[in-house]
């Protein structure tokens, strides 16, 4: 027979972690129909000689909730072999809130322009519940597959109002809690993979009504959380959260919730296992805690970014400053004149210096301006220097050096630092740890601050280069499994494998280009954000072909005409087999 697509002569990985081999794949009606050593015919033939043929990668932590409404092709992920993305992370989703509340929830926390969040939700929202949301998403010309958490802050805001939902004195009434439970059950029935919550205290609201308060989920009391997680536990779905790292006893209590005992264990995925510069031995406590919880009957995983966590900033606009009272105070002020006045104030500067110098306070940022260098500035003589070095040259404290330059150049001052995951040996340990999931790209958020769309490829590079150097720490097969089948199994998704009958979500990777091009800096404008230039990755020789649902969406660094015009992806409902979309024209979907 002649297949729709044939991928021939590639080194084939099935996603199970089992041995790879050179095989030919025949794809029919969006699924794998043949795996053979023999020649086979196809309408479309892809020569994968010398390349790896792997299941499409799964990104378990994105904030594409807004972008999938007005840019559903999500080409920045597709180009790096990612064929399934998870939205609704960190307690925020767009299932129940309106445009203004969505803008307040997403704008500052995820550094997505608030006005565009409001416009996108107001323009596209036709749904009133989770099932209608799924149908609305599938009515868009999706590029990759999508699945979702229901956000706790989304539900809490919609049922209580943002003002009450972010006040400690106000807790949901019995009727309001019952409504959240109904909404959660509806989402689980619709195939959502679970509930996302948040306990991190430096994610702050945008807008005017409740500006600078933390997310609604951080105000939850034990009874409310117990009722909601009980429903998640009963259904075998996942609780995702960010723990309150500044209060370790609270983190321990959250971890212990995973232990089942006489009940079913609760699947928990927490942010994040990282080799933080601020705490060089912290990762040992995190991975040790996961081993203990799982040994006691839990089902717990840390999410992990398998690359150095390098962030960029324009002036003071960077979420890490939310950890400091002084930083949060500056970011609270949207008016540039007011903000500049605050940064000139000596009392404010004393507070900033005091908090900066307190190295014993737990946090993600290393608080070291000697480890933060300028990459772009109107004064080109400063490019390549750190704020600490400039402070020494000028006889200033590093904080004063930083604030002076922000006042002088504003957002034209662009700089970078690496917060965590800077030691390759520790990255290897985290990559193989069974209590760690390889994910957490934050794709679609922090548009000017970071770009980890190709983080899965970076792990494959690390594994491949180590093997070539004779220092193998993980097989290629195991690494592919970590990025695909392992995640699909844990989240109960119809994805992650390339066996006969499986969805034909495929990435063809050229191992010769798993090289330093993966680390190159690049920016690209975003049409749906009025041409805002965001950080991206551009390693177009690494992934030569990407297929979603058996159709080619990327080839040789460029999207095909399908992307953004025809739906190739599906909403993957937890625990269910999902058919690939039928072939349809752009006109058929109004694209």
XYZ file of C-alpha atoms in Angstrom:
591
model
C 0.000 0.000 0.000
C 0.989 3.644 -0.338
C 0.976 5.544 2.951
C 0.108 9.208 3.439
C 3.631 9.871 4.718
C 6.747 7.719 4.853
C 9.776 8.605 6.968
C 12.613 6.454 5.717
C 16.065 5.386 6.904
C 16.009 7.294 10.201
C 17.184 6.062 13.592
C 13.816 5.366 15.136
C 12.982 5.876 18.834
C 9.593 4.647 20.001
C 9.452 6.699 23.225
C 9.533 3.701 25.579
C 13.252 3.961 26.309
C 13.839 0.699 24.440
C 16.605 0.211 21.855
C 16.605 2.410 18.771
C 17.194 1.143 15.246
C 17.101 2.285 11.632
C 13.555 1.837 10.416
C 11.006 3.125 7.906
C 7.731 4.532 9.262
C 4.476 4.508 7.370
C 1.821 6.996 8.496
C -1.840 6.710 7.559
C -4.819 8.800 8.727
C -2.712 10.609 11.315
C -1.383 7.483 13.044
C 1.628 5.196 12.759
C 0.589 2.302 10.538
C 3.866 0.551 9.718
C 7.356 0.212 11.216
C 9.655 -1.872 9.058
C 13.145 -2.406 7.722
C 11.680 -2.948 4.259
C 11.161 -0.159 1.711
C 7.634 1.286 1.685
C 5.895 3.848 -0.512
C 4.222 7.094 0.475
C 2.548 10.118 -1.061
C 4.990 12.248 0.939
C 8.432 10.766 1.562
C 10.811 12.211 4.147
C 14.431 11.085 3.943
C 15.730 10.812 7.530
C 19.090 9.212 6.701
C 21.558 10.014 9.496
C 18.827 11.591 11.600
C 16.756 10.629 14.644
C 13.040 10.012 14.330
C 11.481 10.630 17.751
C 8.010 11.150 19.185
C 7.052 14.809 19.331
C 8.315 16.390 22.553
C 5.915 17.320 25.367
C 6.177 20.694 27.106
C 4.544 20.320 30.522
C 4.695 23.978 31.570
C 3.675 26.808 29.268
C 1.593 29.973 29.460
C 0.199 29.831 25.947
C -3.354 30.417 27.264
C -3.590 33.792 25.523
C -1.460 33.098 22.479
C -3.423 30.000 21.486
C -6.464 32.285 21.103
C -4.932 34.795 18.696
C -1.920 32.849 17.398
C -2.902 29.176 17.714
C -0.200 27.885 15.383
C 2.286 28.243 18.298
C 5.102 27.930 15.810
C 7.820 28.814 18.319
C 7.296 25.443 19.978
C 6.664 23.458 16.803
C 9.979 24.486 15.265
C 11.823 22.754 18.107
C 9.985 19.457 17.848
C 7.391 20.175 20.562
C 4.051 18.735 19.473
C 2.108 18.822 22.781
C 1.885 21.767 25.183
C 0.244 22.166 28.596
C -1.571 25.408 29.440
C -3.298 26.581 32.622
C -0.118 26.487 34.726
C 0.564 28.327 37.995
C -3.140 28.618 38.959
C -4.028 30.899 36.017
C -6.205 29.919 33.083
C -8.861 31.597 30.942
C -11.738 29.180 31.442
C -13.914 31.258 33.807
C -12.515 34.802 34.135
C -13.345 37.649 31.777
C -10.829 39.699 29.823
C -10.023 42.297 32.494
C -9.502 39.731 35.229
C -7.390 37.611 32.862
C -5.293 40.697 32.146
C -4.743 41.260 35.863
C -3.831 37.599 36.415
C -1.470 37.155 33.454
C -0.071 40.624 32.781
C 2.535 41.093 35.493
C 2.995 37.511 36.671
C 3.863 36.245 33.201
C 5.040 39.537 31.641
C 2.479 39.353 28.833
C 1.138 42.773 27.763
C -2.041 43.230 29.802
C -3.978 45.101 27.123
C -3.406 42.253 24.678
C -4.563 39.673 27.209
C -7.801 41.598 27.703
C -8.339 42.057 23.972
C -7.672 38.389 23.134
C -9.990 36.996 25.807
C -12.761 39.495 25.093
C -12.545 38.821 21.358
C -12.458 35.044 21.432
C -14.260 33.960 24.586
C -17.468 32.153 23.669
C -17.322 29.517 26.419
C -18.912 29.364 29.857
C -17.503 26.059 31.123
C -14.615 23.668 30.627
C -16.234 21.535 27.915
C -17.122 24.603 25.901
C -13.559 25.856 26.369
C -12.185 22.627 24.892
C -14.498 22.917 21.895
C -13.552 26.563 21.402
C -9.848 25.710 21.491
C -10.377 22.952 18.937
C -12.252 25.382 16.721
C -8.995 27.324 16.352
C -6.313 26.228 13.842
C -4.104 24.621 16.487
C -0.550 23.809 15.490
C 0.504 21.462 18.303
C -1.715 19.419 20.570
C -2.906 21.204 23.703
C -3.963 19.977 27.121
C -4.717 21.970 30.247
C -4.892 22.413 33.963
C -7.832 24.307 35.399
C -6.411 27.269 37.313
C -7.341 27.726 40.966
C -6.878 31.499 40.710
C -9.105 31.492 37.641
C -11.954 29.770 39.521
C -11.449 31.726 42.739
C -11.526 35.043 40.900
C -14.608 34.142 38.883
C -16.614 32.965 41.892
C -15.502 35.502 44.527
C -14.413 38.529 42.520
C -10.768 39.551 42.405
C -11.036 41.918 45.396
C -12.397 39.284 47.814
C -10.285 36.500 46.311
C -7.109 38.379 47.281
C -8.023 39.344 50.837
C -6.985 37.154 53.766
C -10.086 38.011 55.764
C -12.411 36.863 52.981
C -12.807 33.162 52.291
C -15.303 31.536 49.927
C -18.757 30.867 51.284
C -20.116 27.325 51.254
C -21.968 28.106 48.037
C -18.838 29.584 46.419
C -16.693 26.620 47.404
C -19.372 24.280 46.071
C -19.293 26.205 42.782
C -15.506 25.788 42.520
C -15.913 22.075 43.172
C -18.504 21.824 40.394
C -16.228 23.685 38.012
C -13.301 21.424 38.895
C -15.399 18.297 38.324
C -16.568 19.719 34.978
C -12.940 20.319 33.973
C -11.863 16.808 34.972
C -14.860 15.395 33.080
C -13.800 17.413 30.039
C -10.352 15.803 30.163
C -8.290 18.484 31.917
C -5.190 16.889 33.425
C -5.735 18.414 36.859
C -5.731 21.522 39.012
C -2.981 24.137 39.110
C -2.493 26.199 42.252
C 0.148 28.601 43.515
C 1.813 29.358 46.835
C 4.793 31.418 45.621
C 4.525 34.877 47.110
C 6.299 36.911 44.448
C 3.769 36.417 41.636
C 1.817 39.669 41.702
C -1.288 41.023 40.033
C -1.412 43.643 37.314
C -4.109 46.266 36.777
C -5.457 48.844 39.195
C -8.059 47.075 41.349
C -5.724 44.741 43.275
C -2.336 45.670 41.853
C 0.664 44.034 43.548
C -1.372 41.581 45.599
C -0.280 37.977 45.166
C -2.320 35.543 43.085
C -5.716 34.502 44.504
C -4.541 30.914 45.002
C -1.998 32.085 47.596
C -4.869 33.118 49.917
C -6.334 29.619 50.142
C -6.976 28.031 53.535
C -6.565 24.338 54.339
C -10.267 23.418 54.098
C -10.657 24.824 50.592
C -7.492 23.166 49.332
C -8.394 19.843 50.928
C -11.818 19.821 49.255
C -10.385 20.594 45.813
C -7.395 18.255 45.978
C -9.678 15.485 47.204
C -11.465 15.607 43.858
C -8.151 15.566 41.983
C -6.906 12.633 44.084
C -10.108 10.636 43.519
C -9.786 10.971 39.746
C -6.061 10.176 39.612
C -5.240 13.560 38.076
C -2.451 16.010 38.908
C -2.052 18.933 41.308
C 0.495 21.413 39.983
C 1.808 24.137 42.277
C 4.638 26.439 43.172
C 5.568 25.993 46.837
C 6.193 28.854 49.246
C 9.969 28.368 49.327
C 10.439 31.020 51.999
C 8.581 28.832 54.501
C 10.055 25.289 54.406
C 7.539 23.802 56.920
C 4.717 24.764 54.561
C 6.566 23.105 51.679
C 6.946 19.912 53.724
C 3.217 19.889 54.484
C 2.418 20.363 50.801
C 4.713 17.511 49.817
C 3.179 15.190 52.411
C -0.229 15.707 50.796
C 0.922 13.368 48.014
C 1.156 10.360 50.358
C -1.828 8.085 49.985
C -1.827 5.729 52.951
C -5.288 4.147 52.886
C -6.283 6.581 50.147
C -5.098 6.908 46.573
C -1.840 8.855 46.378
C -2.130 12.374 44.993
C -0.059 13.145 41.931
C 1.781 16.400 42.591
C 4.056 18.335 40.236
C 5.915 21.237 41.865
C 8.087 24.090 40.630
C 10.954 23.505 40.454
C 14.065 21.410 40.934
C 16.946 23.722 40.149
C 20.612 24.083 41.000
C 20.170 27.607 42.319
C 23.166 29.905 42.721
C 21.428 31.298 45.786
C 21.618 27.871 47.481
C 24.281 25.533 46.053
C 23.089 22.499 48.055
C 19.364 23.194 47.842
C 18.792 20.741 44.989
C 19.927 17.902 47.270
C 17.140 18.678 49.729
C 14.589 18.887 46.918
C 15.503 15.574 45.313
C 15.883 13.929 48.715
C 12.420 15.091 49.724
C 10.946 13.620 46.535
C 12.609 10.262 47.217
C 11.260 10.233 50.774
C 7.705 11.167 49.796
C 7.605 8.582 47.024
C 9.079 5.893 49.295
C 6.244 6.596 51.742
C 3.634 6.014 49.049
C 3.419 9.395 47.346
C 3.513 10.174 43.640
C 5.490 13.395 43.545
C 7.637 15.090 40.881
C 9.634 18.292 40.651
C 9.554 20.092 37.309
C 12.986 20.922 35.965
C 14.452 23.113 33.239
C 17.374 21.069 31.813
C 19.447 24.096 30.759
C 21.096 27.067 32.468
C 18.318 29.408 33.629
C 19.545 32.541 31.878
C 17.286 35.573 32.076
C 17.421 38.973 30.395
C 15.895 42.253 31.515
C 15.179 45.719 30.184
C 15.954 48.068 33.062
C 14.286 46.884 36.267
C 11.494 44.958 34.517
C 12.206 41.420 35.701
C 10.135 39.128 37.885
C 13.071 38.180 40.149
C 12.871 41.627 41.755
C 9.428 40.718 43.093
C 11.294 38.653 45.738
C 12.506 41.875 47.337
C 10.188 44.394 48.919
C 12.158 47.168 47.241
C 11.920 45.505 43.844
C 8.192 44.890 44.188
C 7.695 48.527 45.220
C 9.338 49.744 42.014
C 7.420 47.309 39.810
C 4.197 48.392 41.496
C 4.575 51.799 39.860
C 3.643 51.846 36.188
C 4.248 55.575 35.757
C 7.893 56.061 34.772
C 8.184 59.446 36.501
C 6.905 58.013 39.790
C 9.131 54.973 39.493
C 12.193 57.077 38.772
C 11.383 59.303 41.744
C 11.261 56.251 43.987
C 14.582 54.929 42.686
C 16.236 58.274 43.429
C 15.008 58.288 47.019
C 17.796 57.483 49.502
C 15.440 55.785 51.966
C 14.329 53.449 49.196
C 17.912 52.769 48.207
C 18.836 51.889 51.784
C 16.016 49.357 51.847
C 17.134 47.887 48.508
C 20.760 47.624 49.689
C 19.696 46.012 52.963
C 17.574 43.388 51.219
C 20.241 42.787 48.581
C 22.919 42.219 51.225
C 20.785 39.735 53.181
C 22.236 36.564 51.651
C 20.525 34.308 54.194
C 17.002 35.055 52.990
C 15.643 32.168 50.912
C 14.911 33.071 47.310
C 15.529 32.147 43.685
C 17.772 35.118 42.810
C 21.421 34.980 43.870
C 21.453 38.744 44.566
C 24.832 39.314 42.982
C 25.191 42.251 40.600
C 28.747 41.093 39.911
C 27.013 38.224 38.118
C 24.836 40.402 35.886
C 26.369 41.862 32.738
C 25.117 44.477 30.319
C 24.425 43.287 26.779
C 22.978 46.473 25.267
C 23.097 50.126 26.310
C 23.170 53.588 24.685
C 26.564 53.983 26.408
C 28.403 51.270 24.483
C 31.415 51.550 26.801
C 29.356 49.714 29.447
C 28.474 46.706 27.286
C 30.072 43.533 28.641
C 30.608 44.962 32.118
C 28.757 43.873 35.254
C 26.904 46.274 37.518
C 29.279 45.267 40.291
C 32.333 46.175 38.228
C 30.813 49.511 37.263
C 30.051 50.150 40.931
C 33.694 49.554 41.836
C 34.808 51.901 39.070
C 32.450 54.595 40.357
C 32.892 53.939 44.060
C 29.285 52.819 44.488
C 27.428 49.948 46.086
C 26.278 47.507 43.337
C 22.635 48.425 44.015
C 23.343 52.118 43.506
C 25.288 51.336 40.354
C 22.315 49.379 39.010
C 19.710 51.985 39.962
C 21.771 54.855 38.554
C 22.047 53.102 35.194
C 18.333 52.266 35.136
C 17.568 55.935 35.820
C 19.953 57.034 33.086
C 18.941 54.587 30.353
C 15.581 53.102 31.354
C 14.477 50.110 29.289
C 17.296 50.728 26.823
C 19.569 49.135 29.423
C 19.477 45.402 28.623
C 21.311 42.946 30.816
C 21.425 39.265 31.711
C 22.266 36.823 34.460
C 22.133 33.077 35.060
C 20.028 32.261 38.119
C 20.421 28.490 38.279
C 21.411 25.257 36.515
C 24.900 26.558 35.823
C 26.839 23.401 36.792
C 26.810 20.650 34.122
C 27.512 17.908 36.665
C 24.451 18.832 38.702
C 22.335 19.109 35.559
C 23.265 15.506 34.793
C 22.156 14.397 38.254
C 18.826 16.185 37.928
C 18.262 14.855 34.421
C 18.316 11.239 35.602
C 16.602 11.673 38.971
C 13.279 9.741 39.036
C 11.690 12.412 41.239
C 12.271 15.038 38.543
C 10.287 15.730 35.375
C 12.080 17.438 32.520
C 9.906 20.411 31.633
C 9.158 23.957 32.816
C 9.889 26.002 29.674
C 7.434 28.831 30.507
C 6.846 29.131 26.742
C 4.568 31.992 25.827
C 5.436 34.061 28.913
C 8.193 36.492 29.969
C 8.501 37.457 26.335
C 11.475 39.782 26.811
C 13.120 37.836 29.605
C 13.790 34.247 28.568
C 13.567 31.710 25.746
C 13.568 27.996 26.523
C 11.447 26.756 23.624
C 14.272 24.375 22.667
C 15.070 23.125 26.184
C 14.264 19.525 25.241
C 16.774 19.703 22.412
C 19.332 21.098 24.843
C 18.954 17.999 27.018
C 19.466 15.794 23.957
C 22.583 17.805 23.122
C 23.951 17.306 26.637
C 23.320 13.564 26.449
C 24.672 13.211 22.908
C 27.851 15.219 23.532
C 28.549 13.376 26.777
C 28.234 10.025 25.001
C 30.546 11.158 22.204
C 33.085 12.266 24.822
C 32.968 8.824 26.453
C 31.212 10.142 29.574
C 27.696 8.830 29.055
C 25.311 9.592 31.927
C 22.094 8.639 30.135
C 21.319 6.824 26.902
C 19.715 8.719 24.042
C 16.779 6.315 24.322
C 16.291 7.176 27.997
C 16.531 10.905 27.281
C 13.892 10.646 24.548
C 11.658 8.686 26.939
C 12.072 11.377 29.609
C 10.891 14.029 27.142
C 8.023 12.028 25.658
C 6.555 8.727 26.864
C 7.362 9.212 30.549
C 5.497 12.514 30.647
C 2.582 11.204 28.587
C 2.119 8.271 30.971
C 2.218 10.371 34.134
C -0.230 12.960 32.810
C -2.413 10.275 31.118
C -2.024 11.728 27.629
C -2.414 10.117 24.229
C 1.018 11.243 23.095
C 4.700 10.540 23.545
C 5.057 7.257 21.624
C 5.642 6.086 18.059
C 4.298 2.532 17.980
C 1.831 1.087 15.517
C -1.516 2.730 16.220
C -0.025 5.728 18.048
C -0.578 9.329 17.030
C 1.891 10.382 14.355
C 3.378 13.333 16.240
C 6.990 13.200 15.081
C 10.206 15.209 15.187
C 13.101 14.438 12.868
C 16.305 15.636 14.508
C 19.757 16.003 12.970
C 22.230 15.039 15.738
C 25.036 16.744 13.835
C 23.367 20.047 14.730
C 22.846 19.373 18.425
C 25.516 21.990 18.888
C 26.123 25.484 20.202
C 23.535 26.939 17.836
C 20.996 25.868 20.471
C 22.390 28.535 22.799
C 22.435 31.417 20.320
C 20.468 34.549 21.202
C 17.639 35.571 18.890
C 14.563 37.798 18.826
C 11.478 37.775 16.646
C 8.498 40.123 16.485
C 5.051 38.876 17.510
C 2.220 40.053 15.284
C -0.516 39.484 17.851
C 1.354 41.666 20.369
C 1.646 44.638 17.977
C 5.097 43.652 16.807
C 6.671 43.301 20.251
C 10.121 41.770 19.872
C 10.397 38.667 22.054
C 13.221 36.307 22.796
C 13.122 33.088 20.782
C 15.438 30.273 19.722
C 16.625 29.893 16.140
C 18.468 26.605 15.560
C 16.768 25.738 12.295
C 19.227 23.039 11.194
C 18.567 20.881 14.258
C 14.946 19.858 13.699
C 14.485 19.205 9.998
C 10.851 18.045 9.971
C 7.952 18.107 12.442
C 4.633 16.326 12.014
C 1.484 16.724 14.103
C -1.331 14.268 13.541
C 0.541 12.880 10.560
C 0.833 16.199 8.745
C 4.013 18.127 8.151
C 3.955 21.451 10.009
C 7.646 22.367 9.871
C 10.316 21.601 7.321
C 13.883 22.915 7.195
C 13.318 25.784 9.623
C 10.088 27.107 8.168
C 6.429 26.451 8.972
C 4.355 24.896 6.246
C 1.191 26.560 4.964
C -0.830 24.486 7.426
C 0.458 26.345 10.484
C -2.025 28.923 11.682
C -4.467 28.049 8.893
C -5.445 24.412 9.418
C -5.954 22.542 12.680
C -3.338 19.834 12.978
C -3.324 19.584 16.783
C -6.025 18.346 19.121
C -7.049 18.986 22.696
C -5.703 15.901 24.442
C -8.196 14.771 27.066
C -6.619 12.922 29.983
C -7.112 9.173 29.888
C -8.625 9.084 26.403
C -7.461 8.148 22.922
C -7.828 11.136 20.617
C -8.179 10.842 16.857
C -6.041 13.111 14.715
C -8.024 15.925 13.041
C -9.480 15.061 9.674
C -7.792 16.716 6.723
C -9.576 20.000 6.062
C -8.958 23.193 4.168
C -8.348 26.586 5.679
C -11.728 27.716 4.334
C -13.446 24.862 6.183
C -12.449 26.312 9.542
C -12.665 29.967 8.621
C -8.887 30.213 8.827
